[in-house]
Amino acid sequence: EDQVTQSPEALRLQEGESSSLNCSYTVSGLRGLFWYRQDPGKGPEFLFTLYSAGEEKEKERLKATLTKKESFLHITAPKPEDSATYLCAVQARDDKIIFGKGTRLHILP
Amino acid sequence: SAVISQKPSRDICQRGTSLTIQCQVDSQVTMMFWYRQQPGQSLTLIATANQGSEATYESGFVIDKFPISRPNLTFSTLTVSNMSPEDSSIYLCSVRESGANVLTFGAGSRLTVL
């Protein structure tokens, strides 16, 4: 069964304290792995797509990486405005997109 | 990317009533979807809204409970019928634009059933 597991469920960091969020997946024929950011009261906002193991994407303080079993979202020197829920999703061979439950990130000033 | 407007943004409803959520997109899109986001749970696909034909429902979701309309390529509605407190959730409209493999979401409709 296709599955996406994100850890930790919640993470509190001091401003400037770098860390990583994990997304482990099992999927039949990975077509793509997606990271989204969701702010309270808003819909998910697209961040990155990764297609193959070894691929990396960067945007400001965020870097996403992909292996055959998991993806990491690295946050370097975070700021309070990076506080949000980060969602991981995978697209399977049958085109279905499966989301994880998300990691709630809180950056303390 | 497409801009999606959802209405209502939130509502409080009584048990046994029905509510229709509207989704308007600022451009024509082929693929339009409805998701549910329950507290502490993953985003779950309810159905794919097909223009000109019946929606395609995922396992666990049925047309009688969640009727969907898609009269054209820019608009869709989702009705939550005969609501119970278990239907309290955020309902999100999403589109996938031609040539893109990315979902764009509306802001969601937060539904509370008393």
mmCIF file of C-alpha atoms in Angstrom:
data_model
loop_
_atom_site.group_PDB
_atom_site.id
_atom_site.type_symbol
_atom_site.label_atom_id
_atom_site.label_comp_id
_atom_site.label_asym_id
_atom_site.label_seq_id
_atom_site.Cartn_x
_atom_site.Cartn_y
_atom_site.Cartn_z
ATOM 1 C CA GLU A 1 0.000 0.000 0.000
ATOM 2 C CA ASP A 2 1.270 3.442 -0.945
ATOM 3 C CA GLN A 3 2.087 5.416 2.169
ATOM 4 C CA VAL A 4 3.709 8.669 3.275
ATOM 5 C CA THR A 5 4.953 9.226 6.829
ATOM 6 C CA GLN A 6 6.268 12.572 8.024
ATOM 7 C CA SER A 7 8.327 13.189 11.144
ATOM 8 C CA PRO A 8 8.390 14.822 13.526
ATOM 9 C CA GLU A 9 4.722 15.777 13.908
ATOM 10 C CA ALA A 10 5.751 19.091 15.404
ATOM 11 C CA LEU A 11 9.044 20.943 15.779
ATOM 12 C CA ARG A 12 9.948 24.052 17.720
ATOM 13 C CA LEU A 13 13.214 25.794 16.862
ATOM 14 C CA GLN A 14 14.909 28.977 17.902
ATOM 15 C CA GLU A 15 15.432 31.521 15.159
ATOM 16 C CA GLY A 16 18.642 30.612 13.360
ATOM 17 C CA GLU A 17 18.612 26.983 14.543
ATOM 18 C CA SER A 18 18.865 24.770 11.445
ATOM 19 C CA SER A 19 17.071 21.419 11.250
ATOM 20 C CA SER A 20 15.506 18.891 8.889
ATOM 21 C CA LEU A 21 12.040 17.486 8.352
ATOM 22 C CA ASN A 22 11.660 13.899 7.187
ATOM 23 C CA CYS A 23 9.259 12.309 4.705
ATOM 24 C CA SER A 24 9.426 8.530 4.354
ATOM 25 C CA TYR A 25 7.455 6.895 1.609
ATOM 26 C CA THR A 26 6.515 3.590 0.058
ATOM 27 C CA VAL A 27 4.964 3.885 -3.361
ATOM 28 C CA SER A 28 4.542 1.789 -6.469
ATOM 29 C CA GLY A 29 6.557 3.575 -9.101
ATOM 30 C CA LEU A 30 7.384 7.053 -7.843
ATOM 31 C CA ARG A 31 6.508 9.681 -10.424
ATOM 32 C CA GLY A 32 7.280 12.633 -8.201
ATOM 33 C CA LEU A 33 7.613 13.822 -4.617
ATOM 34 C CA PHE A 34 6.203 17.192 -3.622
ATOM 35 C CA TRP A 35 6.690 19.559 -0.718
ATOM 36 C CA TYR A 36 4.035 22.099 0.195
ATOM 37 C CA ARG A 37 3.797 24.772 2.851
ATOM 38 C CA GLN A 38 0.464 25.466 4.549
ATOM 39 C CA ASP A 39 -0.240 28.506 6.688
ATOM 40 C CA PRO A 40 -3.229 28.588 9.078
ATOM 41 C CA GLY A 41 -6.467 29.346 7.242
ATOM 42 C CA LYS A 42 -4.889 28.868 3.825
ATOM 43 C CA GLY A 43 -4.514 26.111 1.285
ATOM 44 C CA PRO A 44 -1.197 24.337 0.696
ATOM 45 C CA GLU A 45 1.323 26.309 -1.347
ATOM 46 C CA PHE A 46 3.686 24.459 -3.659
ATOM 47 C CA LEU A 47 7.399 24.510 -2.811
ATOM 48 C CA PHE A 48 9.276 21.774 -4.708
ATOM 49 C CA THR A 49 8.971 18.731 -6.920
ATOM 50 C CA LEU A 50 11.656 16.017 -6.886
ATOM 51 C CA TYR A 51 11.673 13.236 -9.435
ATOM 52 C CA SER A 52 14.651 10.973 -8.830
ATOM 53 C CA ALA A 53 17.020 9.872 -6.082
ATOM 54 C CA GLY A 54 19.904 12.265 -5.646
ATOM 55 C CA GLU A 55 17.958 15.276 -6.844
ATOM 56 C CA GLU A 56 18.048 18.476 -4.772
ATOM 57 C CA LYS A 57 16.063 21.713 -4.994
ATOM 58 C CA GLU A 58 16.632 24.967 -3.113
ATOM 59 C CA LYS A 59 14.552 28.023 -2.381
ATOM 60 C CA GLU A 60 15.789 30.675 0.019
ATOM 61 C CA ARG A 61 16.379 28.912 3.371
ATOM 62 C CA LEU A 62 14.842 25.626 2.231
ATOM 63 C CA LYS A 63 16.506 22.697 0.506
ATOM 64 C CA ALA A 64 14.738 19.475 -0.425
ATOM 65 C CA THR A 65 16.573 16.225 -1.101
ATOM 66 C CA LEU A 66 15.403 12.812 -2.252
ATOM 67 C CA THR A 67 16.558 9.221 -1.796
ATOM 68 C CA LYS A 68 14.840 6.003 -2.831
ATOM 69 C CA LYS A 69 13.014 5.787 0.492
ATOM 70 C CA GLU A 70 12.749 9.295 1.904
ATOM 71 C CA SER A 71 13.000 12.993 1.393
ATOM 72 C CA PHE A 72 14.344 15.676 3.674
ATOM 73 C CA LEU A 73 13.412 19.312 3.859
ATOM 74 C CA HIS A 74 16.391 21.126 5.321
ATOM 75 C CA ILE A 75 15.782 24.523 6.875
ATOM 76 C CA THR A 76 18.874 26.663 7.309
ATOM 77 C CA ALA A 77 18.903 29.549 9.789
ATOM 78 C CA PRO A 78 15.087 29.731 9.945
ATOM 79 C CA LYS A 79 13.143 32.892 10.675
ATOM 80 C CA PRO A 80 9.775 33.231 12.441
ATOM 81 C CA GLU A 81 8.079 33.670 9.054
ATOM 82 C CA ASP A 82 9.092 30.096 8.191
ATOM 83 C CA SER A 83 6.602 28.884 10.802
ATOM 84 C CA ALA A 84 3.970 26.777 9.014
ATOM 85 C CA THR A 85 2.886 23.198 8.417
ATOM 86 C CA TYR A 86 5.013 21.467 5.781
ATOM 87 C CA LEU A 87 3.316 18.745 3.766
ATOM 88 C CA CYS A 88 4.967 16.000 1.759
ATOM 89 C CA ALA A 89 3.148 14.147 -1.025
ATOM 90 C CA VAL A 90 4.063 11.440 -3.531
ATOM 91 C CA GLN A 91 2.637 10.711 -6.934
ATOM 92 C CA ALA A 92 2.369 7.022 -7.682
ATOM 93 C CA ARG A 93 2.517 5.208 -11.016
ATOM 94 C CA ASP A 94 -1.289 5.310 -11.264
ATOM 95 C CA ASP A 95 -1.121 9.113 -10.980
ATOM 96 C CA LYS A 96 -2.661 9.149 -7.505
ATOM 97 C CA ILE A 97 -1.181 11.725 -5.117
ATOM 98 C CA ILE A 98 -0.866 10.680 -1.457
ATOM 99 C CA PHE A 99 -0.183 13.238 1.261
ATOM 100 C CA GLY A 100 1.490 12.834 4.627
ATOM 101 C CA LYS A 101 0.018 14.328 7.791
ATOM 102 C CA GLY A 102 2.521 17.156 7.831
ATOM 103 C CA THR A 103 5.056 18.628 10.229
ATOM 104 C CA ARG A 104 4.045 21.722 12.207
ATOM 105 C CA LEU A 105 7.088 23.954 12.407
ATOM 106 C CA HIS A 106 7.281 26.805 14.900
ATOM 107 C CA ILE A 107 10.245 29.183 14.863
ATOM 108 C CA LEU A 108 10.690 31.181 18.047
ATOM 109 C CA PRO A 109 12.139 34.712 17.754
ATOM 110 C CA SER B 1 -0.371 29.694 -11.756
ATOM 111 C CA ALA B 2 -4.146 29.528 -11.454
ATOM 112 C CA VAL B 3 -5.929 31.508 -8.763
ATOM 113 C CA ILE B 4 -8.719 29.663 -6.982
ATOM 114 C CA SER B 5 -11.558 31.253 -5.029
ATOM 115 C CA GLN B 6 -13.644 29.184 -2.653
ATOM 116 C CA LYS B 7 -16.897 30.136 -0.982
ATOM 117 C CA PRO B 8 -17.819 30.041 1.835
ATOM 118 C CA SER B 9 -14.515 30.323 3.683
ATOM 119 C CA ARG B 10 -16.183 28.952 6.796
ATOM 120 C CA ASP B 11 -19.629 27.996 8.017
ATOM 121 C CA ILE B 12 -21.376 26.508 11.004
ATOM 122 C CA CYS B 13 -24.194 24.133 10.146
ATOM 123 C CA GLN B 14 -26.781 22.069 11.921
ATOM 124 C CA ARG B 15 -26.825 18.304 11.832
ATOM 125 C CA GLY B 16 -28.933 16.919 8.981
ATOM 126 C CA THR B 17 -28.595 19.925 6.697
ATOM 127 C CA SER B 18 -26.575 20.229 3.482
ATOM 128 C CA LEU B 19 -24.027 22.811 2.381
ATOM 129 C CA THR B 20 -22.686 23.592 -1.065
ATOM 130 C CA ILE B 21 -19.129 24.847 -1.506
ATOM 131 C CA GLN B 22 -18.201 26.747 -4.637
ATOM 132 C CA CYS B 23 -14.844 26.761 -6.411
ATOM 133 C CA GLN B 24 -14.038 29.331 -9.095
ATOM 134 C CA VAL B 25 -10.775 29.283 -11.071
ATOM 135 C CA ASP B 26 -9.439 32.269 -13.010
ATOM 136 C CA SER B 27 -8.442 30.124 -16.008
ATOM 137 C CA GLN B 28 -9.710 27.033 -17.790
ATOM 138 C CA VAL B 29 -8.375 23.837 -16.257
ATOM 139 C CA THR B 30 -9.003 20.239 -17.171
ATOM 140 C CA MET B 31 -8.233 18.604 -13.847
ATOM 141 C CA MET B 32 -10.135 19.783 -10.776
ATOM 142 C CA PHE B 33 -10.233 17.957 -7.467
ATOM 143 C CA TRP B 34 -11.929 18.107 -4.073
ATOM 144 C CA TYR B 35 -9.973 17.241 -0.928
ATOM 145 C CA ARG B 36 -10.861 16.908 2.739
ATOM 146 C CA GLN B 37 -8.469 17.878 5.530
ATOM 147 C CA GLN B 38 -9.512 16.652 8.951
ATOM 148 C CA PRO B 39 -7.628 17.736 12.073
ATOM 149 C CA GLY B 40 -4.449 15.737 12.480
ATOM 150 C CA GLN B 41 -5.076 13.798 9.284
ATOM 151 C CA SER B 42 -3.641 13.773 5.782
ATOM 152 C CA LEU B 43 -5.201 15.622 2.915
ATOM 153 C CA THR B 44 -7.591 13.057 1.432
ATOM 154 C CA LEU B 45 -8.908 13.115 -2.105
ATOM 155 C CA ILE B 46 -12.706 12.958 -2.219
ATOM 156 C CA ALA B 47 -13.215 13.008 -5.964
ATOM 157 C CA THR B 48 -12.100 14.290 -9.329
ATOM 158 C CA ALA B 49 -14.607 16.724 -10.814
ATOM 159 C CA ASN B 50 -15.029 15.933 -14.510
ATOM 160 C CA GLN B 51 -16.435 18.528 -16.861
ATOM 161 C CA GLY B 52 -19.496 17.252 -18.656
ATOM 162 C CA SER B 53 -19.651 13.924 -16.866
ATOM 163 C CA GLU B 54 -20.068 12.413 -13.428
ATOM 164 C CA ALA B 55 -17.326 12.926 -10.873
ATOM 165 C CA THR B 56 -14.920 10.096 -10.105
ATOM 166 C CA TYR B 57 -15.062 9.245 -6.402
ATOM 167 C CA GLU B 58 -12.320 7.723 -4.260
ATOM 168 C CA SER B 59 -12.849 4.729 -2.051
ATOM 169 C CA GLY B 60 -14.918 5.662 0.977
ATOM 170 C CA PHE B 61 -16.712 8.585 -0.691
ATOM 171 C CA VAL B 62 -20.060 8.319 -2.465
ATOM 172 C CA ILE B 63 -22.057 10.575 -4.735
ATOM 173 C CA ASP B 64 -25.120 10.633 -2.489
ATOM 174 C CA LYS B 65 -23.083 12.106 0.350
ATOM 175 C CA PHE B 66 -20.815 14.383 -1.720
ATOM 176 C CA PRO B 67 -22.533 15.341 -4.980
ATOM 177 C CA ILE B 68 -20.279 17.334 -7.273
ATOM 178 C CA SER B 69 -21.081 19.533 -10.244
ATOM 179 C CA ARG B 70 -18.655 20.746 -12.939
ATOM 180 C CA PRO B 71 -20.643 22.770 -15.475
ATOM 181 C CA ASN B 72 -17.560 24.241 -17.199
ATOM 182 C CA LEU B 73 -13.761 24.350 -17.087
ATOM 183 C CA THR B 74 -13.577 27.136 -14.489
ATOM 184 C CA PHE B 75 -16.200 26.212 -11.888
ATOM 185 C CA SER B 76 -17.216 23.357 -9.617
ATOM 186 C CA THR B 77 -19.345 22.778 -6.542
ATOM 187 C CA LEU B 78 -19.161 20.201 -3.773
ATOM 188 C CA THR B 79 -22.205 19.547 -1.614
ATOM 189 C CA VAL B 80 -21.891 17.909 1.776
ATOM 190 C CA SER B 81 -25.261 16.264 2.336
ATOM 191 C CA ASN B 82 -27.115 15.291 5.479
ATOM 192 C CA MET B 83 -24.237 16.519 7.614
ATOM 193 C CA SER B 84 -23.119 15.039 10.910
ATOM 194 C CA PRO B 85 -20.427 16.279 13.310
ATOM 195 C CA GLU B 86 -18.002 13.816 11.664
ATOM 196 C CA ASP B 87 -18.196 15.955 8.515
ATOM 197 C CA SER B 88 -16.582 18.873 10.350
ATOM 198 C CA SER B 89 -13.460 19.476 8.327
ATOM 199 C CA ILE B 90 -11.716 21.739 5.871
ATOM 200 C CA TYR B 91 -12.736 21.107 2.268
ATOM 201 C CA LEU B 92 -10.268 22.190 -0.397
ATOM 202 C CA CYS B 93 -10.628 22.685 -4.126
ATOM 203 C CA SER B 94 -7.531 21.962 -6.180
ATOM 204 C CA VAL B 95 -6.538 22.115 -9.840
ATOM 205 C CA ARG B 96 -3.745 20.711 -11.952
ATOM 206 C CA GLU B 97 -2.945 22.936 -14.894
ATOM 207 C CA SER B 98 -2.142 21.562 -18.335
ATOM 208 C CA GLY B 99 1.526 20.704 -18.707
ATOM 209 C CA ALA B 100 2.151 20.977 -14.975
ATOM 210 C CA ASN B 101 2.487 18.206 -12.445
ATOM 211 C CA VAL B 102 1.694 20.460 -9.510
ATOM 212 C CA LEU B 103 -1.548 20.929 -7.592
ATOM 213 C CA THR B 104 -2.745 24.450 -6.830
ATOM 214 C CA PHE B 105 -5.161 24.794 -3.918
ATOM 215 C CA GLY B 106 -7.858 27.181 -2.857
ATOM 216 C CA ALA B 107 -7.860 28.589 0.644
ATOM 217 C CA GLY B 108 -10.355 25.987 1.790
ATOM 218 C CA SER B 109 -13.790 26.002 3.365
ATOM 219 C CA ARG B 110 -13.856 25.273 7.100
ATOM 220 C CA LEU B 111 -17.072 23.496 7.982
ATOM 221 C CA THR B 112 -18.292 22.957 11.551
ATOM 222 C CA VAL B 113 -21.340 20.751 12.109
ATOM 223 C CA LEU B 114 -23.152 21.032 15.431
#
